[in-house]
């Protein structure tokens, strides 16, 4: 029995407990999710933390009764009658939708309720009966370790205009050990929360006047962003990339041509100029970049053209969806587009892959590969013909295999204009994040009629490769902050070395030392507060600075520096030159 | 008699000629302007180039008649009657406006028509009578050298909904030599036109799909922008500046607080989000930067905070106002804001002044200083109180004097929030451009309640200094392209060295040489076309590349490079190391 089945069954047990405690409760949907389950309920008022405790106690009680899960199938009209009688208005709505429009009218979580129009099944757990396609455990005693987690608001069927329900989340794992490990990881993740660390380390801020989802980057945060970006650029420039610069707005004409206007209308920030023209803030950069490629006739001698640009794109996200740096309205992308001939695709993709491998190994991220392809059942979501999509997907699949990598296929995960290879990185807490991406695009070149003149003097259709290494710098930094718990490695620490004078009389020496370090290209400062040296050391540790130099009479008289290395108990005694050489080489080697 | 008087009188003579040729012509206004004059007229149809020739001939004829300029004063109602009788509807409208609302209802050029409501004066030149406050020459033979220049469309009183008139421009200088010198300069300026050179040198492009006023920067153009920006940053970083990063949009709340929403509404690109919130594209960066300063309590120990950011701002300019890079809708500013204590103003302003002096001396720009102050008659245009403005202006005036610089005062040229020191640069053609600016702002800190905690533990109101070195990179580059006629100095040339192999068999050696140069940090390429070496040299000259290395059997066998220096007739023979050292030091020294 799979863990998903256990999770789904735990959701039913929770619903059964809720029904016992709140007989008038109306139920929405209650699917299994990653790490657990949830159920959307409506008890006519907000669910309180005390309610959660009661629900948890009642679940334990039910578990002790070892109820079985009994399946029964009913004709759809009878099922409607059953739930109408029980006053379960949400379930009735789903059943009627199913009857009228079939399963395609339902969301993914709603589909878990039914197998098909003619096979509506119900599961009975004790006195609780629920719509469900199953499967379930035979008996509740087969459910592993679980825990009620939290409450959140959720609109019925995800629509703001619908009634708001209460979503109760639970965790469920096969064993107590797994549950405990997950809870420990969650606690650690909370301790590392990038929103809190971002504030503590003075990396970014939000302003009520500017608005949510629009981070403002302080000097330290900007430095970290720029260091990351400079690293990506150093890797790209070795592969022949060139920077370009585009405005952040465009007439809608560009997106009508690219297809974005029709497919992404809702997420576009739209602007009407004083003359009544329609503009949009760019949600991506590829259409603008095509216009640079296409500003003159290109010879095959100039191919490939590799354009890179780190720039912001904008998405009109709903306020409720915004969260720290993970989901923002202004997204900085380290974007690149390669305009190349078909014969150049593999070499260009492998060059990007090399950059990705080098970059992510720096952070100790293990990368998994996913081939994201189109969903043949929803082909209307994409641009272009089936033949073009199959050619592009075949090309990418062959490259992954040539590279000797295992991969999973993500059906329906492709971009609007083409399939892609996505790289999934595993962080220090074992969480997976989608990081880099390489996308193969035969469609934009068609829509913008992009070509070069080949050796025979003929017009040759070219191909576009979209490649981001970090993707969104905001999201990637949210991952990195939590990955390192804010203790950035030397090369990306905003302050690499802090000089802490023992007393006021050591300040001048400390400042000279700082200036020498700065002259050597090291980011250094002095703690000139009037605090004790012990407090200065503690403050340096709190600020997660890699090196602290304590400067007192001994250091002024002698030739050695007293070096406190972050995370190490013992101090080092190093000659100044040796210390400078150490920090410099760590920076250069991205350590 | 001033040249302005001669220019104004020439406008009357032109109008007299037009009246003789087109007795039904209706006249708008005809002021003196820089280098000449214009007159807005309405002859019921478009003015043709042939008309201009006839007008010019007729003016010559009138000049020969040596007409005098006779002044007469009339009560306003009599003046209205005179022009009503003559069918001069535009003049009648101005007179009626003057009568009802006084001179404040008139634009600057319209005010030249009148001294005051009770002193309406007319000037008679031959048979032509015109409204005018004067003064004029006594006789047309006192008018210097003139030339009719061009026709342009102009709406009556500058309003799109008013009738379109024809504006005829003329030049007028004290002597024939001055006029000739100006015409030569204009020809040279046309030859150097940045729009043409930008295309020829592949620096930037425009796209109909993206829209006018929105330049797209190619790899070469981006490189030039980035080199300029990196230079400014290197100067700033020595003065303790730190980079920050902000989103390009904000809720309107920020601009309501700053005052921009009320004062700049028309020029703001406005956005309504899907949730119905009002946002705007930023037209400047200061309000955002205040939110970074204000994200936590600041101690006097942290002051000054110096934020720098090169970022785009947006102005909803009218299509008709756009021109190449000189007037765009997306403007890249090398912006900086210093948040400091009052006691720190002078040191901070002088630090900025040092940067400006160093930066502009690099380009050989002579700088004139203008103190731009508020217009006491239009105080409603500004934020803050009279006392605050006077304090700020006194501070700036004292600084200019301390610096020992002469200056002109530009009344009414201040920013909305404070007075400023503007630097005017003279380019290679003798044209003046407003370049850098330092602005002192006591008002934004009030509106955003910005302060630091001082030595006494009290809240102390701080001051903001706004400083841009290049201002708009687009406008500055339009100036630089024309200043250098596209032949950028070595340090900012996109390609510094081109290697031109004599024949195909020299290509490999040429590529090795290029790679060596690149490894030494020099921007080099190879001309691998199949053209003759003569054509390659010509192409390198057209591309205005500073150094061309011709590579043939002699260079492969010998130890010296054959170096063609841009603009020099003779070739140089240099050892490779010496050549690399020369280019490297020129780059480092911004030569």
XYZ file of N, CA, C and O in Angstrom, chain A residues 160 202 204-212 214-220 222-223 225-226 242-255 257 266-275 277 279 281 287-289 291-292 295-296 298 301-302 305-307 312 314 316-320 329-330 332 448 528-530, chain B residues 160 202 204-212 214-220 222-223 225-226 242-255 257 266-275 277 279 281 287-289 291-292 295-296 298 301-302 305-307 312 314 316-320 329-330 332 448 528-530:
616
model
N -12.009 33.406 -5.901
C -12.211 34.453 -4.899
C -13.672 34.788 -4.658
O -14.035 35.268 -3.588
N 19.994 42.117 6.861
C 19.880 43.385 6.130
C 20.125 43.185 4.629
O 20.951 43.861 4.018
N 17.255 42.590 2.251
C 16.172 43.191 1.459
C 15.070 43.639 2.401
O 15.067 43.280 3.574
N 14.164 44.431 1.865
C 13.061 44.925 2.684
C 11.825 45.074 1.797
O 11.919 45.031 0.574
N 10.685 45.190 2.433
C 9.452 45.509 1.710
C 8.888 46.797 2.291
O 9.152 47.120 3.452
N 8.145 47.530 1.488
C 7.554 48.781 1.962
C 6.060 48.752 1.656
O 5.657 48.394 0.546
N 5.251 49.168 2.634
C 3.806 49.228 2.394
C 3.463 50.229 1.307
O 2.459 50.084 0.612
N 4.288 51.257 1.180
C 4.009 52.281 0.166
C 4.301 51.763 -1.236
O 3.642 52.131 -2.195
N 5.318 50.912 -1.352
C 5.692 50.363 -2.666
C 4.774 49.192 -3.016
O 4.355 49.039 -4.161
N 4.467 48.366 -2.016
C 3.521 47.291 -2.250
C 4.121 45.920 -2.039
O 5.345 45.751 -2.104
N 3.255 44.941 -1.807
C 3.735 43.598 -1.524
C 4.217 42.925 -2.798
O 3.791 43.264 -3.895
N 7.086 43.284 -4.019
C 8.054 44.154 -4.702
C 9.242 44.421 -3.778
O 9.322 45.463 -3.136
N 10.179 43.469 -3.695
C 11.298 43.637 -2.761
C 12.204 44.804 -3.154
O 12.422 45.078 -4.333
N 12.721 45.484 -2.128
C 13.714 46.553 -2.305
C 15.014 45.993 -1.768
O 15.068 45.509 -0.632
N 16.081 46.057 -2.535
C 17.342 45.424 -2.172
C 18.297 46.428 -1.554
O 18.663 47.417 -2.173
N 18.692 46.166 -0.343
C 19.621 47.024 0.391
C 21.026 46.860 -0.199
O 21.250 45.985 -1.046
N 21.988 47.672 0.252
C 23.351 47.524 -0.270
C 23.879 46.093 -0.113
O 24.455 45.540 -1.057
N 23.671 45.474 1.036
C 24.189 44.099 1.204
C 23.518 43.105 0.291
O 24.166 42.242 -0.292
N 22.026 43.739 -2.520
C 22.425 44.035 -3.903
C 23.802 43.453 -4.190
O 24.044 42.895 -5.267
N 24.696 43.554 -3.211
C 26.035 43.000 -3.377
C 25.963 41.485 -3.616
O 26.608 40.954 -4.526
N 23.394 39.722 -4.740
C 22.810 39.509 -6.074
C 23.858 39.720 -7.157
O 23.979 38.922 -8.085
N 24.612 40.823 -7.032
C 25.581 41.166 -8.071
C 26.722 40.154 -8.124
O 27.258 39.867 -9.201
N 27.064 37.683 -25.129
C 27.204 39.131 -25.146
C 25.982 39.732 -24.441
O 24.874 39.234 -24.618
N 26.210 40.791 -23.678
C 25.079 41.411 -22.977
C 24.291 42.324 -23.914
O 24.865 42.999 -24.765
N 22.988 42.343 -23.720
C 22.124 43.292 -24.424
C 21.247 43.986 -23.374
O 21.209 43.569 -22.220
N 20.568 45.043 -23.791
C 19.741 45.814 -22.852
C 18.432 46.210 -23.518
O 18.445 46.752 -24.623
N 17.331 45.936 -22.834
C 16.012 46.245 -23.413
C 15.172 47.050 -22.420
O 15.394 46.971 -21.211
N 14.216 47.824 -22.922
C 13.286 48.520 -22.012
C 12.322 47.511 -21.385
O 12.149 46.417 -21.933
N 11.731 47.892 -20.260
C 10.868 46.948 -19.548
C 9.424 46.996 -20.032
O 8.577 46.304 -19.490
N 9.158 47.841 -21.031
C 7.793 47.898 -21.564
C 7.833 47.700 -23.067
O 8.886 47.754 -23.696
N 6.661 47.481 -23.618
C 6.523 47.330 -25.066
C 5.081 47.595 -25.448
O 4.181 47.447 -24.627
N 4.879 47.973 -26.697
C 3.516 48.016 -27.226
C 2.973 46.592 -27.213
O 3.724 45.630 -27.332
N 1.641 46.461 -27.113
C 1.066 45.116 -27.091
C 1.362 44.360 -28.386
O 1.355 43.124 -28.419
N 1.655 45.088 -29.466
C 1.915 44.463 -30.772
C 2.951 43.344 -30.680
O 2.841 42.310 -31.322
N 3.991 43.574 -29.863
C 5.060 42.581 -29.741
C 4.498 41.260 -29.194
O 4.855 40.183 -29.670
N 3.622 41.362 -28.204
C 3.075 40.148 -27.575
C 1.934 39.544 -28.371
O 1.620 38.366 -28.195
N 2.219 39.348 -31.571
C 3.011 38.564 -32.508
C 3.574 37.308 -31.828
O 3.559 36.212 -32.398
N -3.890 37.466 -18.304
C -4.205 37.769 -16.900
C -2.993 38.202 -16.105
O -3.099 39.020 -15.205
N -1.848 37.615 -16.400
C -0.661 37.877 -15.593
C 0.135 39.086 -16.070
O 1.128 39.446 -15.463
N -0.324 39.696 -17.171
C 0.390 40.867 -17.698
C -0.044 42.126 -16.961
O -1.223 42.368 -16.779
N 0.945 42.945 -16.569
C 0.622 44.292 -16.103
C 0.422 45.148 -17.341
O 1.341 45.334 -18.138
N -0.786 45.685 -17.508
C -1.097 46.446 -18.724
C -1.098 47.949 -18.448
O -1.449 48.388 -17.368
N -0.706 48.691 -19.465
C -0.557 50.142 -19.340
C -1.259 50.797 -20.520
O -1.112 50.339 -21.647
N -2.026 51.864 -20.251
C -2.575 52.660 -21.351
C -1.829 53.998 -21.330
O -1.807 54.681 -20.315
N -1.213 54.359 -22.441
C -0.462 55.624 -22.465
C -1.426 56.795 -22.574
O -2.607 56.623 -22.851
N -0.894 58.001 -22.367
C -1.757 59.178 -22.420
C -2.370 59.363 -23.795
O -3.404 59.989 -23.955
N -1.719 58.786 -24.817
C -2.270 58.869 -26.174
C -3.215 57.712 -26.470
O -3.682 57.556 -27.590
N -2.512 54.412 -26.314
C -1.923 53.177 -26.825
C -1.798 52.154 -25.705
O -1.564 52.513 -24.555
N 0.239 49.338 -23.820
C 1.565 48.809 -23.559
C 1.447 47.711 -22.505
O 0.431 47.568 -21.850
N 4.041 45.719 -19.331
C 5.321 45.455 -18.674
C 5.743 44.059 -19.092
O 4.914 43.145 -19.110
N 10.688 37.973 -26.546
C 10.205 38.737 -27.699
C 11.062 39.984 -27.978
O 11.394 40.255 -29.137
N 11.457 40.710 -26.923
C 12.333 41.866 -27.129
C 13.659 41.436 -27.782
O 14.143 42.092 -28.697
N 14.235 40.334 -27.280
C 15.539 39.917 -27.805
C 15.459 39.540 -29.290
O 16.416 39.754 -30.036
N 13.925 41.099 -31.444
C 13.984 42.345 -32.212
C 15.417 42.853 -32.366
O 15.727 43.585 -33.302
N 16.282 42.493 -31.421
C 17.704 42.848 -31.577
C 18.330 41.940 -32.629
O 19.023 42.401 -33.535
N 17.336 43.037 -36.155
C 17.474 44.445 -36.565
C 18.236 44.568 -37.877
O 18.223 45.621 -38.500
N 18.911 43.499 -38.286
C 19.511 43.509 -39.627
C 19.651 42.077 -40.146
O 19.444 41.126 -39.391
N 21.228 38.702 -41.039
C 22.316 37.985 -40.383
C 22.930 36.966 -41.341
O 22.198 36.207 -41.975
N 27.848 33.447 -40.929
C 29.125 33.704 -40.252
C 28.931 34.289 -38.858
O 29.813 34.182 -38.012
N 27.805 34.975 -38.644
C 27.552 35.613 -37.350
C 26.872 34.668 -36.369
O 26.598 35.053 -35.228
N 24.200 33.865 -32.411
C 24.174 35.102 -31.638
C 23.700 34.712 -30.243
O 22.630 34.134 -30.088
N 24.509 35.043 -29.237
C 24.164 34.634 -27.864
C 23.978 35.876 -27.012
O 24.934 36.582 -26.729
N 22.725 36.152 -26.655
C 22.403 37.371 -25.900
C 22.100 37.024 -24.443
O 21.298 36.136 -24.172
N 14.620 42.644 -14.941
C 13.397 42.278 -14.239
C 12.254 42.019 -15.205
O 12.088 42.733 -16.187
N 7.850 41.043 -14.927
C 6.768 41.370 -14.001
C 5.582 40.443 -14.221
O 5.235 40.158 -15.369
N 1.573 39.937 -12.778
C 0.491 40.492 -11.962
C -0.088 39.371 -11.094
O -1.201 38.903 -11.319
N 0.672 38.960 -10.096
C 0.246 37.865 -9.206
C -0.840 38.368 -8.263
O -0.869 39.540 -7.897
N -1.696 37.457 -7.826
C -2.695 37.824 -6.825
C -2.009 37.993 -5.468
O -1.091 37.243 -5.130
N -2.467 38.978 -4.691
C -1.829 39.299 -3.416
C -1.687 38.056 -2.536
O -0.657 37.862 -1.883
N -2.703 37.224 -2.525
C -2.691 36.056 -1.647
C -1.613 35.049 -1.990
O -1.250 34.211 -1.176
N 6.288 39.961 -7.493
C 5.720 40.565 -8.706
C 6.796 41.094 -9.628
O 6.577 41.267 -10.814
N 7.962 41.429 -9.080
C 9.090 41.874 -9.920
C 10.206 40.852 -9.752
O 10.753 40.686 -8.674
N 13.795 39.171 -11.032
C 15.029 39.403 -11.794
C 15.473 38.092 -12.421
O 15.745 37.131 -11.706
N 8.270 35.228 -35.576
C 8.975 36.488 -35.865
C 9.765 36.408 -37.171
O 10.509 37.323 -37.495
N 33.126 49.587 15.314
C 33.607 50.710 16.128
C 32.639 51.062 17.241
O 32.698 52.153 17.805
N 31.735 50.146 17.545
C 30.816 50.411 18.643
C 31.605 50.447 19.949
O 32.779 50.082 20.001
N 30.954 50.911 20.994
C 31.646 51.012 22.284
C 31.417 49.761 23.130
O 31.675 49.746 24.331
N -2.934 70.195 -28.963
C -3.290 69.286 -30.054
C -4.681 69.522 -30.608
O -4.953 69.222 -31.766
N 26.110 49.831 -35.231
C 25.415 48.709 -34.591
C 25.381 48.869 -33.059
O 25.766 47.969 -32.315
N 22.460 50.509 -31.332
C 21.091 50.360 -30.824
C 20.135 50.294 -31.990
O 20.511 50.587 -33.139
N 18.915 49.893 -31.700
C 17.917 49.775 -32.749
C 16.548 50.096 -32.163
O 16.383 50.154 -30.946
N 15.594 50.356 -33.024
C 14.205 50.512 -32.596
C 13.373 49.482 -33.343
O 13.754 49.045 -34.426
N 12.257 49.086 -32.746
C 11.391 48.101 -33.374
C 9.973 48.650 -33.398
O 9.480 49.167 -32.390
N 9.306 48.512 -34.534
C 7.913 48.969 -34.609
C 7.026 48.199 -33.661
O 6.021 48.703 -33.181
N 7.384 46.933 -33.412
C 6.552 46.115 -32.522
C 6.693 46.555 -31.064
O 5.762 46.477 -30.282
N 7.903 46.998 -30.689
C 8.148 47.436 -29.308
C 7.649 48.871 -29.117
O 7.080 49.208 -28.082
N 7.865 49.709 -30.129
C 7.328 51.060 -30.073
C 8.397 52.127 -30.098
O 9.551 51.866 -29.755
N 7.994 53.340 -30.468
C 8.977 54.414 -30.588
C 9.371 54.926 -29.206
O 8.631 54.794 -28.239
N 11.593 53.633 -27.415
C 12.019 52.512 -26.575
C 13.214 51.817 -27.231
O 13.061 50.779 -27.893
N 14.427 52.363 -27.078
C 15.586 51.784 -27.750
C 15.928 50.396 -27.233
O 15.771 50.102 -26.049
N 16.381 49.546 -28.140
C 16.879 48.210 -27.806
C 18.379 48.270 -28.039
O 18.828 48.653 -29.114
N 19.165 47.853 -27.046
C 20.612 47.999 -27.110
C 21.264 46.704 -27.540
O 21.130 45.676 -26.882
N 21.978 46.762 -28.645
C 22.682 45.606 -29.193
C 23.892 45.304 -28.303
O 24.209 46.080 -27.395
N 24.580 44.174 -28.565
C 25.770 43.864 -27.754
C 26.784 45.017 -27.741
O 27.304 45.366 -26.678
N 27.044 45.638 -28.881
C 28.039 46.728 -28.884
C 27.573 47.937 -28.096
O 28.341 48.541 -27.348
N 25.400 47.969 -25.693
C 25.364 47.608 -24.273
C 26.758 47.683 -23.675
O 26.946 48.159 -22.553
N 27.736 47.238 -24.437
C 29.124 47.297 -23.969
C 29.529 48.748 -23.695
O 30.106 49.056 -22.637
N 27.558 51.348 -23.072
C 26.814 51.793 -21.885
C 27.472 51.272 -20.611
O 27.653 52.007 -19.645
N 27.795 49.977 -20.623
C 28.340 49.353 -19.411
C 29.725 49.907 -19.073
O 30.067 50.031 -17.898
N 27.247 52.755 -2.317
C 26.862 51.349 -2.327
C 25.692 51.189 -3.296
O 24.819 52.052 -3.352
N 25.704 50.084 -4.045
C 24.608 49.871 -4.996
C 23.361 49.336 -4.293
O 23.480 48.530 -3.358
N 22.206 49.756 -4.748
C 20.939 49.196 -4.288
C 20.121 48.812 -5.519
O 20.482 49.165 -6.647
N 19.035 48.071 -5.311
C 18.223 47.595 -6.431
C 16.746 47.707 -6.082
O 16.333 47.238 -5.022
N 15.974 48.315 -6.973
C 14.543 48.502 -6.705
C 13.715 48.010 -7.882
O 14.196 47.954 -9.010
N 12.458 47.645 -7.625
C 11.564 47.277 -8.736
C 11.165 48.529 -9.521
O 11.263 49.641 -8.988
N 10.738 48.329 -10.752
C 10.434 49.489 -11.600
C 8.993 49.965 -11.434
O 8.575 50.883 -12.119
N 8.245 49.300 -10.565
C 6.869 49.744 -10.342
C 6.641 49.969 -8.855
O 7.453 49.572 -8.010
N 5.545 50.615 -8.557
C 5.160 50.863 -7.164
C 3.659 51.126 -7.114
O 3.060 51.522 -8.117
N 3.086 50.893 -5.959
C 1.714 51.346 -5.733
C 1.705 52.867 -5.817
O 2.697 53.526 -5.505
N 0.556 53.443 -6.166
C 0.502 54.901 -6.266
C 0.753 55.563 -4.920
O 1.161 56.733 -4.845
N 0.536 54.828 -3.833
C 0.713 55.374 -2.475
C 2.073 56.060 -2.305
O 2.187 57.094 -1.666
N 3.108 55.450 -2.882
C 4.455 56.012 -2.735
C 4.519 57.411 -3.341
O 5.124 58.322 -2.759
N 3.893 57.584 -4.501
C 3.954 58.882 -5.186
C 2.954 59.880 -4.628
O 3.113 61.079 -4.825
N 2.595 60.087 -1.418
C 3.386 60.589 -0.311
C 4.491 61.533 -0.805
O 4.736 62.586 -0.220
N 0.533 63.457 -15.618
C 0.442 63.235 -17.063
C 1.568 62.371 -17.595
O 1.392 61.606 -18.529
N 2.747 62.542 -17.026
C 3.907 61.842 -17.579
C 4.105 60.452 -16.995
O 5.024 59.743 -17.376
N 3.255 60.070 -16.039
C 3.382 58.744 -15.419
C 2.709 57.688 -16.283
O 1.579 57.882 -16.718
N 3.406 56.572 -16.479
C 2.753 55.409 -17.060
C 1.996 54.718 -15.930
O 2.608 54.266 -14.962
N 0.677 54.637 -16.043
C -0.137 54.071 -14.962
C -0.594 52.661 -15.296
O -0.819 52.324 -16.450
N -0.721 51.872 -14.252
C -1.058 50.453 -14.392
C -2.186 50.134 -13.422
O -2.139 50.555 -12.262
N -3.186 49.397 -13.887
C -4.206 48.877 -12.965
C -3.990 47.373 -12.882
O -3.979 46.695 -13.895
N -3.806 46.851 -11.670
C -3.562 45.421 -11.539
C -4.864 44.649 -11.680
O -5.947 45.233 -11.661
N -4.764 43.334 -11.805
C -5.963 42.529 -11.982
C -6.885 42.625 -10.766
O -8.077 42.382 -10.856
N -6.295 42.990 -9.626
C -7.116 43.153 -8.424
C -7.653 44.579 -8.300
O -8.269 44.929 -7.302
N -5.828 47.413 -8.149
C -4.968 48.386 -7.483
C -4.258 49.248 -8.519
O -3.922 48.792 -9.599
N -1.034 51.117 -9.817
C 0.422 51.138 -9.762
C 0.927 52.166 -10.772
O 0.175 52.636 -11.616
N 4.673 53.017 -13.249
C 6.070 52.784 -13.613
C 6.861 53.952 -13.042
O 6.432 55.097 -13.158
N 11.874 58.234 -4.460
C 10.921 57.729 -3.466
C 11.209 56.282 -3.056
O 11.166 55.960 -1.868
N 11.545 55.432 -4.039
C 11.903 54.053 -3.695
C 13.117 54.025 -2.751
O 13.139 53.274 -1.781
N 14.135 54.821 -3.066
C 15.358 54.778 -2.255
C 15.099 55.222 -0.812
O 15.739 54.717 0.106
N 12.704 54.376 0.892
C 12.163 53.223 1.610
C 13.265 52.251 2.040
O 13.098 51.510 3.004
N 14.380 52.249 1.332
C 15.517 51.430 1.770
C 16.180 52.101 2.970
O 16.462 51.460 3.978
N 14.137 51.562 6.157
C 13.687 50.218 6.527
C 14.055 49.879 7.971
O 13.557 48.915 8.521
N 14.955 50.659 8.553
C 15.216 50.498 9.984
C 15.732 51.804 10.569
O 16.048 52.737 9.836
N 18.154 54.469 11.918
C 19.536 54.730 11.534
C 20.243 55.511 12.637
O 19.704 56.503 13.129
N 26.048 57.097 13.429
C 27.267 56.384 13.027
C 27.190 55.846 11.609
O 28.208 55.607 10.975
N 25.963 55.569 11.154
C 25.789 54.998 9.804
C 25.705 56.084 8.739
O 25.578 55.773 7.551
N 24.400 57.621 4.322
C 24.114 56.444 3.516
C 24.113 56.927 2.065
O 23.371 57.844 1.721
N 24.944 56.288 1.252
C 25.074 56.734 -0.152
C 24.649 55.608 -1.072
O 25.345 54.607 -1.172
N 23.488 55.761 -1.707
C 22.936 54.709 -2.558
C 23.098 55.074 -4.025
O 22.726 56.178 -4.430
N 16.358 52.030 -15.117
C 15.512 52.775 -16.051
C 14.346 53.459 -15.349
O 13.746 52.889 -14.448
N 10.736 55.888 -16.532
C 9.838 55.922 -17.681
C 9.027 57.203 -17.694
O 8.552 57.649 -16.649
N 5.849 59.017 -19.937
C 4.840 58.848 -20.987
C 4.884 60.055 -21.913
O 3.986 60.884 -21.922
N 5.952 60.163 -22.697
C 6.131 61.302 -23.604
C 5.164 61.174 -24.784
O 4.805 60.073 -25.200
N 4.796 62.316 -25.367
C 3.970 62.272 -26.573
C 4.826 61.823 -27.749
O 6.000 62.178 -27.842
N 4.223 61.029 -28.637
C 4.974 60.453 -29.763
C 5.726 61.530 -30.536
O 6.877 61.330 -30.934
N 5.098 62.667 -30.742
C 5.699 63.725 -31.544
C 6.956 64.316 -30.931
O 7.751 64.945 -31.627
N 11.273 57.168 -24.070
C 10.280 56.838 -23.037
C 10.887 55.995 -21.925
O 10.367 55.953 -20.821
N 11.954 55.262 -22.215
C 12.654 54.483 -21.178
C 14.065 55.054 -21.065
O 14.854 54.978 -21.995
N 17.651 55.424 -18.962
C 18.527 54.809 -17.971
C 19.256 55.911 -17.214
O 19.994 56.690 -17.812
N 8.685 62.010 3.940
C 8.831 60.592 4.314
C 9.297 60.442 5.765
O 9.596 59.337 6.197
N 37.281 37.979 -41.017
C 37.510 36.733 -41.748
C 36.743 36.699 -43.057
O 36.532 35.636 -43.636
N 36.304 37.850 -43.518
C 35.595 37.883 -44.796
C 36.583 37.510 -45.901
O 37.794 37.450 -45.682
N 36.060 37.282 -47.086
C 36.932 36.891 -48.201
C 37.342 38.106 -49.022
O 37.820 37.983 -50.145
